[in-house]
XYZ file of C-alpha atoms in Angstrom:
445
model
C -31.607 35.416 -29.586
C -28.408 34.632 -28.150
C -24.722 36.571 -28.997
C -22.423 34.221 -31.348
C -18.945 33.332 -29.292
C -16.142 31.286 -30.367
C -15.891 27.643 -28.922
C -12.331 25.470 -28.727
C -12.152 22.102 -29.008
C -11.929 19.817 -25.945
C -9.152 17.560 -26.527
C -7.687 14.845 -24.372
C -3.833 14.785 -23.622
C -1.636 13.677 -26.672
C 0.311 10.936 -24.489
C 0.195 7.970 -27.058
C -0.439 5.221 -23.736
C -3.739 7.778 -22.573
C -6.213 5.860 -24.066
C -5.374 2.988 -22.097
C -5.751 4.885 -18.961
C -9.208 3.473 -17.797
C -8.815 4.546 -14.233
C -9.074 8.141 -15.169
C -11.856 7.621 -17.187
C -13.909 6.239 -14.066
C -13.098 9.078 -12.016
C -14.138 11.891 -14.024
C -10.758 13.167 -14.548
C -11.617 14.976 -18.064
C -14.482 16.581 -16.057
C -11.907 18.316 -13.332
C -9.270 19.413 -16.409
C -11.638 21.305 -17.693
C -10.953 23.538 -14.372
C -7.307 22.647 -14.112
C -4.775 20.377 -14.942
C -2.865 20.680 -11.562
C 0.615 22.168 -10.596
C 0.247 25.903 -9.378
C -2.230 27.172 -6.847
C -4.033 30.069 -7.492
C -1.319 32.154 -6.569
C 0.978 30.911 -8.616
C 2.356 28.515 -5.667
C 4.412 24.972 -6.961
C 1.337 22.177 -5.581
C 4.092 19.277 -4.343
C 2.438 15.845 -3.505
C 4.658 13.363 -0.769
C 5.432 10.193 -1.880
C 7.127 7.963 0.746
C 8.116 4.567 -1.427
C 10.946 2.017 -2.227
C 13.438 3.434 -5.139
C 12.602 5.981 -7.707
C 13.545 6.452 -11.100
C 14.742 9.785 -11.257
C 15.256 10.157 -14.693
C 12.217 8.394 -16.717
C 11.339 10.369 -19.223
C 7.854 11.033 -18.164
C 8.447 12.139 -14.789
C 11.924 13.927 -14.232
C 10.122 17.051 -15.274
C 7.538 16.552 -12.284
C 10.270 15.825 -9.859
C 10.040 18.455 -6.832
C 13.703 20.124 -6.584
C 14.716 21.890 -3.069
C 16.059 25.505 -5.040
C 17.270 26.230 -1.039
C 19.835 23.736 -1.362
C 22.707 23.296 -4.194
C 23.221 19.293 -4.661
C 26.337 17.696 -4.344
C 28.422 20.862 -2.562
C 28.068 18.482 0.695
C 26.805 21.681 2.374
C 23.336 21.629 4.059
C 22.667 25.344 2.491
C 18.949 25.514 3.514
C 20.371 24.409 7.376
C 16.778 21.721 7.795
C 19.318 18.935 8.674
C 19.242 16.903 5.581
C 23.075 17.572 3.501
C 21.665 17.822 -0.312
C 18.393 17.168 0.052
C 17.477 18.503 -3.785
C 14.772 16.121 -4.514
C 13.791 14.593 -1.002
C 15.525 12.228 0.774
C 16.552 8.489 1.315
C 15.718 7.813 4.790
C 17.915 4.382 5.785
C 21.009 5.838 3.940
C 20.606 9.877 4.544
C 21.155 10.694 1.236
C 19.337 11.842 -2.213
C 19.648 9.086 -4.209
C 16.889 6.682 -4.655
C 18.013 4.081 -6.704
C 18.882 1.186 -3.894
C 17.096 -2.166 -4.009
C 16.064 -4.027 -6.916
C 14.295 -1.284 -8.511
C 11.335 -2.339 -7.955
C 8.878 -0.215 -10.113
C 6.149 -0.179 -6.973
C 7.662 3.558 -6.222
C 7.714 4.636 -10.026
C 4.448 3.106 -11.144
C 2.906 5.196 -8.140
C 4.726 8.679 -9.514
C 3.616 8.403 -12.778
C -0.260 7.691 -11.749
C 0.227 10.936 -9.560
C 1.823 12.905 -11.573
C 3.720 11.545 -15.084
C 3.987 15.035 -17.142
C 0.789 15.143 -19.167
C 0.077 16.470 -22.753
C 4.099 15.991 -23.303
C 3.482 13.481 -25.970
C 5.220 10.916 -24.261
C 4.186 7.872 -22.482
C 0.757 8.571 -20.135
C -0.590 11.492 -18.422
C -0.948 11.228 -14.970
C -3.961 13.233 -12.974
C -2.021 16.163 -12.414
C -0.343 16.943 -15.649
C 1.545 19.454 -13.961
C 3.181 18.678 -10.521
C 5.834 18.463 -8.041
C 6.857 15.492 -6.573
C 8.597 15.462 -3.503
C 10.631 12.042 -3.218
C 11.031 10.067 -0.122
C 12.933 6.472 -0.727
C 13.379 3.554 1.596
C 14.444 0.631 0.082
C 17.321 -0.796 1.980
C 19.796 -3.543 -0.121
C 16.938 -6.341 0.702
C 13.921 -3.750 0.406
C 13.047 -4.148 3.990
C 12.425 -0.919 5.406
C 11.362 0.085 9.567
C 8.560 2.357 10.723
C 11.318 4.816 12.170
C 12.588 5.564 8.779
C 8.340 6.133 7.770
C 8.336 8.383 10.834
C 11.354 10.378 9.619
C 9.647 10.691 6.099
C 6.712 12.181 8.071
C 8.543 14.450 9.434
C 10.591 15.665 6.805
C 7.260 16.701 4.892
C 5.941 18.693 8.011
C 8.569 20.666 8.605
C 8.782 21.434 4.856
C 4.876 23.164 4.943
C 5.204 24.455 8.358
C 8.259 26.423 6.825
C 5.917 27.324 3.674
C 3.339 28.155 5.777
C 5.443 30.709 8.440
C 7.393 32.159 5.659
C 4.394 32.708 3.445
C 5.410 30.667 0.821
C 9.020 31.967 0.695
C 10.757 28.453 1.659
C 9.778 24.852 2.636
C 7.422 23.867 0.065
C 3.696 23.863 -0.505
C 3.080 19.985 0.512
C -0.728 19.038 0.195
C -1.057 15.690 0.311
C 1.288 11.889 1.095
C 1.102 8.719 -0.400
C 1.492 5.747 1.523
C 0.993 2.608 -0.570
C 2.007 0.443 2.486
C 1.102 -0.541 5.763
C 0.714 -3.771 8.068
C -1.949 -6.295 8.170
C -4.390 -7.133 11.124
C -2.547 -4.579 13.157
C -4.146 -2.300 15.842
C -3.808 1.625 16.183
C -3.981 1.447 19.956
C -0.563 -0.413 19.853
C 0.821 2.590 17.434
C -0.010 5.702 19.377
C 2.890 7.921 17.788
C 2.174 6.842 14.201
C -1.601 7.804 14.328
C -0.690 10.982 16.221
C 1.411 11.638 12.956
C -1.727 12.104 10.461
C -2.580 14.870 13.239
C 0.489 16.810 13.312
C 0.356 16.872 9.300
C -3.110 17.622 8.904
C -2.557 20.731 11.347
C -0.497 21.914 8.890
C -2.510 21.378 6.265
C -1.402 18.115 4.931
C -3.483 15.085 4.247
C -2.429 12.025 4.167
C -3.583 8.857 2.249
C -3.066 5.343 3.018
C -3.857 2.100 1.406
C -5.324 -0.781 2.910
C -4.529 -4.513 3.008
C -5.245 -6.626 -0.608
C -6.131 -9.466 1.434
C -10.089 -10.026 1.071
C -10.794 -9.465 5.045
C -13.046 -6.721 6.792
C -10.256 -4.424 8.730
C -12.835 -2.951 10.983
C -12.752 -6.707 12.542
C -9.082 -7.806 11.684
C -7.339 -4.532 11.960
C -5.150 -2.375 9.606
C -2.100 -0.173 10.022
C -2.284 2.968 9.122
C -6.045 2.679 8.639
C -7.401 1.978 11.716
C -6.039 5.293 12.735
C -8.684 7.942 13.475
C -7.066 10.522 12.480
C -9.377 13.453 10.937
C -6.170 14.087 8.379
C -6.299 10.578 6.890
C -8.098 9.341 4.315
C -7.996 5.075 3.717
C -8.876 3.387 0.295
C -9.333 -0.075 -1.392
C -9.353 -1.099 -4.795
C -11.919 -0.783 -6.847
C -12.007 -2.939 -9.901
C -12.940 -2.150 -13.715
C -16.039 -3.296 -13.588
C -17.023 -1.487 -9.978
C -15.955 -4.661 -7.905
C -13.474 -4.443 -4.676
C -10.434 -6.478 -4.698
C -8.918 -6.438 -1.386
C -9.736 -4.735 2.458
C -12.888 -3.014 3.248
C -14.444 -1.843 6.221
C -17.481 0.112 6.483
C -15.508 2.093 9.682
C -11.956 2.517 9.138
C -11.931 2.116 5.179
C -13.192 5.576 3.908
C -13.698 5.002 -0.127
C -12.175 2.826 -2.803
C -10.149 4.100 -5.966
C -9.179 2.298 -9.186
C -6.083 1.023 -9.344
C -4.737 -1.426 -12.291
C -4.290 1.562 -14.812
C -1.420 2.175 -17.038
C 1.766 3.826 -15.480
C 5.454 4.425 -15.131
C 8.133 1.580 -14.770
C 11.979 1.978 -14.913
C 13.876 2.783 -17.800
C 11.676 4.854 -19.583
C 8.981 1.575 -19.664
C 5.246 1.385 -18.913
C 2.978 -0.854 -17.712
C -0.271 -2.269 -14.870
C -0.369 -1.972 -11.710
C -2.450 -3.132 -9.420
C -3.942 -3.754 -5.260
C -4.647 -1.252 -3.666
C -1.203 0.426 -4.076
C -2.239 1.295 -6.978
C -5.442 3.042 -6.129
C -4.014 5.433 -2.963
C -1.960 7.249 -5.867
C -5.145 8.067 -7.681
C -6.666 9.540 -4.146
C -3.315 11.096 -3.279
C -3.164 12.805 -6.839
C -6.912 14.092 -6.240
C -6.097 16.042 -3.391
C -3.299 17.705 -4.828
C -5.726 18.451 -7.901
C -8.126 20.472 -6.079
C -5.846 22.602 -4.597
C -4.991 24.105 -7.806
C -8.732 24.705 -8.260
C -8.157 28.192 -9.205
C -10.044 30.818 -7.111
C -9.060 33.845 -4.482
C -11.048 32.569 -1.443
C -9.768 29.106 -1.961
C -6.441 29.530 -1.865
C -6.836 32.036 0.853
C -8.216 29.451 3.420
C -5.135 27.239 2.242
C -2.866 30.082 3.534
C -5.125 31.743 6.633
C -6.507 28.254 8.321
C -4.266 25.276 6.180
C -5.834 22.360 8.471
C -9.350 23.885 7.587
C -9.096 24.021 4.127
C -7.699 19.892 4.330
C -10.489 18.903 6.154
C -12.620 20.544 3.517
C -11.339 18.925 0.638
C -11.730 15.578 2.702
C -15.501 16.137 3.237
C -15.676 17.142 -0.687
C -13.936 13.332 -1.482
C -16.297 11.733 0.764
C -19.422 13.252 -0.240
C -18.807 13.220 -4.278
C -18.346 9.646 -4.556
C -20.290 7.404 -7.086
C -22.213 5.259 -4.770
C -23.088 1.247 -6.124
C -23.822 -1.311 -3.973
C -20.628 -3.243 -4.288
C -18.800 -0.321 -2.500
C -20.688 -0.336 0.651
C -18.396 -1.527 2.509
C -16.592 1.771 3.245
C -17.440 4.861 5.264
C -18.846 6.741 2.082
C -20.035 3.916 0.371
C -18.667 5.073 -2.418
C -15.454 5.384 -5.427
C -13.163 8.415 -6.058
C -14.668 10.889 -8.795
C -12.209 13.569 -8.764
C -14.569 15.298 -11.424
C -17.483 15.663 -9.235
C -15.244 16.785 -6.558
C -14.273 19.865 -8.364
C -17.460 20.698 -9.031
C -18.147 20.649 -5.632
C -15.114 22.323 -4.436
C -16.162 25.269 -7.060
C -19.832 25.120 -5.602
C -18.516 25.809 -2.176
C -17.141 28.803 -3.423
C -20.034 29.905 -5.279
C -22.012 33.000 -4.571
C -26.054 31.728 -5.341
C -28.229 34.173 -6.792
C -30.775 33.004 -4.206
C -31.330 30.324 -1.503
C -32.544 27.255 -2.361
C -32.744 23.626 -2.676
C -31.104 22.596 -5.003
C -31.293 19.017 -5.401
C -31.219 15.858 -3.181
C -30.928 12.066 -3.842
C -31.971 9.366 -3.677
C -34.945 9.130 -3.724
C -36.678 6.974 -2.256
C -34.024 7.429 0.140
C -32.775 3.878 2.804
C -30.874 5.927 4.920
C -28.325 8.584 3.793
C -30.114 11.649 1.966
C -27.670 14.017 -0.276
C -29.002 17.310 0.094
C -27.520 19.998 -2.348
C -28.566 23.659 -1.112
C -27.920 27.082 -2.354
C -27.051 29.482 0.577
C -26.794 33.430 0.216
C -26.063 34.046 3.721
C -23.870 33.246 6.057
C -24.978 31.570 9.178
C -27.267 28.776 10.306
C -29.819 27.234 8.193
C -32.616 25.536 9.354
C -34.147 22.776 7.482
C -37.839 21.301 8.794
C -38.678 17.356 8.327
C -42.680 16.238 8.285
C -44.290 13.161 7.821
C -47.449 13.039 6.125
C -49.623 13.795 8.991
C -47.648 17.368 9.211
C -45.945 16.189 12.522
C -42.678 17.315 12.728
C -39.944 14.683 12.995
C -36.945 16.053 12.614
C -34.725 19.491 12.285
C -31.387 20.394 10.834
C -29.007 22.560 10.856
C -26.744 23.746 7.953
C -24.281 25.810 9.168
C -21.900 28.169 6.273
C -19.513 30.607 6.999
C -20.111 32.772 3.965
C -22.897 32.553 0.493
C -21.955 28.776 -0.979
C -23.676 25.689 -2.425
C -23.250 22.988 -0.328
C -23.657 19.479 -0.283
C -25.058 18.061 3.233
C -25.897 14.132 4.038
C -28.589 13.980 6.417
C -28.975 10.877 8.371
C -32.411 9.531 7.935
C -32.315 5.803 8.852
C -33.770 6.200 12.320
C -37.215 7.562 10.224
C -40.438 4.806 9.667
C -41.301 4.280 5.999
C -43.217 6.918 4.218
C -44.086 10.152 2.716
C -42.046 13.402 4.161
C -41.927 16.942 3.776
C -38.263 19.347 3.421
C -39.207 22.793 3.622
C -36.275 25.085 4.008
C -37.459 29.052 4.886
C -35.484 31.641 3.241
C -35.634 35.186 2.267
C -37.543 34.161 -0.554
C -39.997 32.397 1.154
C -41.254 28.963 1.851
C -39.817 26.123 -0.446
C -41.404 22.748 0.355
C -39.745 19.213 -1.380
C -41.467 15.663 -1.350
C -39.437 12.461 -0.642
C -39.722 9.156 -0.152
C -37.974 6.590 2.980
C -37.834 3.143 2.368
């Protein structure tokens, strides 16, 4: 017997170019809206996502609603009212002409077709949706007359966005703005991080204050952990590197089972000037679908989340990197990247609500696969705080191996244990808890 309760229907957004949005359909996105479609925190906080491009159109219809507005400053009074520097900085800035307009260039849609996959104004019935229905965009132009633009002006976009959460972050939301997360869809080939020292040291300084930073690699079909790749040979914690993953789970482009941490699709439906839509592809296409993931699970809505945002900022990033890593779908053509894996923003929120999660009981919860090569994904249910101890024993009851699961409060967590140095066989998991003795067969390969 079971009480009667009303259902609603699950419908997707009414943008009349959705359905041709295949990208979100590979990640899972439907599966993360049904915890949120992005914009506020749960505090009610505006969720703005970096985007340091070319030119930007302003005004398209399906993203001038999304576009991040400095309410410090008052545009065109030629008065720097918020005193950060910047003279009417109302939607970001231009950094080779120091000023807010981001129209130079050819208008080239490469900066527009990467707004609209991050955040085009969803469920509007107009053109597409893009992850985060609901979003700030916080607009950072380069193009110079020949669309040539220098790392110095990158640096100064950097910048820019750092001092804007460090002031959110000191003034408890009161100014600067609540910046999780920067696109960079550029980069250049075969070069080395050890000859650009202040640029990695960059992804550092953001991710202290709680910023993460995305970068796309190369689209030339070369292994960057032997070739090299700027930004993503930089070992920065606070960056996270993609390549493109194709429609049918293929890689087009870098990869790099070191420096290249996932792929993303790219290729998908999106913004273009004047109000138009179209492709677009490489893997400038797919760091806008990672960049747009981050900024979704912040607005996972839940107390102790968003307090870790505010109390430890560069804590809570690293924690939604881990989640991106370790929810990936894992196929065999994406092995050539840290986590083996593509974005699935869906499972991620799942996980992100998991860690959260206050278990009835502690437990194993799951693991795979198995047989298991080398990587084992162990889900556990934790009730306690503290450290965990997990026992490994082969067949002959010999133990092999111990582990360690460390939580700072009750959660369900997701651990990879490294078993590749282990001989092929039949082992025993048993994890002691408060309710006893729980014991789990698997198989290495």
């Amino acid at each position: 017997i079971q009480k009667d309760a009303e259902i609603s229907w699950r419908s997707q957004p009414n943008d009349p170019l959705f359905e041709s949005q295949w990208a979100l359909d590979s990640i899972d996105a439907a599966l993360a809206w049904e915890y949120t479609t992005g914009g506020l925190s749960n505090d009610g906080d505006t969720i703005v996502c970096g985007v340091i491009d070319g030119s930007f159109d302003v005004q398209h219809e399906d993203l001038k609603d999304n576009i991040w507005h400095n309410h410090a400053e008052i545009p065109n009074n030629a008065i720097d009212d918020d005193m950060n520097g910047f003279v009417d900085d109302y939607t970001g800035w231009q950094l080779v002409f120091d000023n807010d307009q981001h129209n130079y260039g050819n208008l080239s849609n490469h900066g527009t077709s990467i707004l609209g996959i991050i955040g085009a104004k969803g469920n509007n019935g107009v053109g597409i949706s893009g992850l985060n229905q609901q979003i700030k965009l916080l607009l950072l132009s380069a193009h110079t007359g020949n669309e040539i633009t220098k790392l110095s002006n990158i640096i100064e976009g950097f910048s820019y966005l750092y001092d804007m959460r460090k002031n959110y972050n000191e003034s408890n939301g009161q100014s600067g703005a609540f910046v999780v997360s920067v696109n960079g869809s550029w980069g250049i080939n075969q070069a080395k991080a050890s000859d650009h020292p202040i640029w990695c040291a960059l992804y550092d300084s953001l991710g202290s204050v709680g910023i993460l930073s995305i970068a796309a690699t190369t689209n030339n079909d070369e292994n960057i952990d032997i070739f090299g790749d700027m930004p993503c040979t930089c070992p920065s914690p606070f960056l996270i590197s993609t390549g493109e993953s194709t429609r049918s789970d293929g890689i087009d482009g870098g990869y790099g089972s070191v420096h290249l941490d996932l792929f993303a699709p790219s290729a998908s439906k999106t913004t273009r000037w004047l109000n138009n839509y179209g492709d677009f592809g490489g893997t400038s296409g797919a760091a806008p679908h990672l960049s747009a993931a981050v900024a979704l699970l912040y607005s996972y809505p839940h107390k102790a989340w968003m307090s870790m945002c505010k109390q430890n900022p560069s804590k809570a990033a690293s924690l939604i990197k881990q989640i991106l890593l370790g929810s990936v779908d894992k196929k065999i053509s994406f092995e050539k990247s840290v986590s083996k894996g593509r974005l699935n923003v869906g499972k991620a929120m799942q996980q992100l609500a998991e860690y959260f999660m206050v278990p009835d009981q502690a437990q194993i919860l799951g693991f795979y696969p198995n047989p298991v090569e080398d990587i084992l994904t162990l889900k556990i249910a934790l009730e306690e705080a503290g450290t965990h101890e997990l026992l490994l024993f082969d067949q002959s009851g010999r133990l092999v191996k111990t582990i360690d699961i460390i939580t700072e409060a009750p959660s369900i967590r997701y651990s990879n244990l490294d078993l590749s140095e282990l001989a092929k066989g039949f082992y025993i998991l048993q994890f002691k808890s408060n309710q006893g003795l729980q014991s789990v067969k698997l198989i290495k390969r």
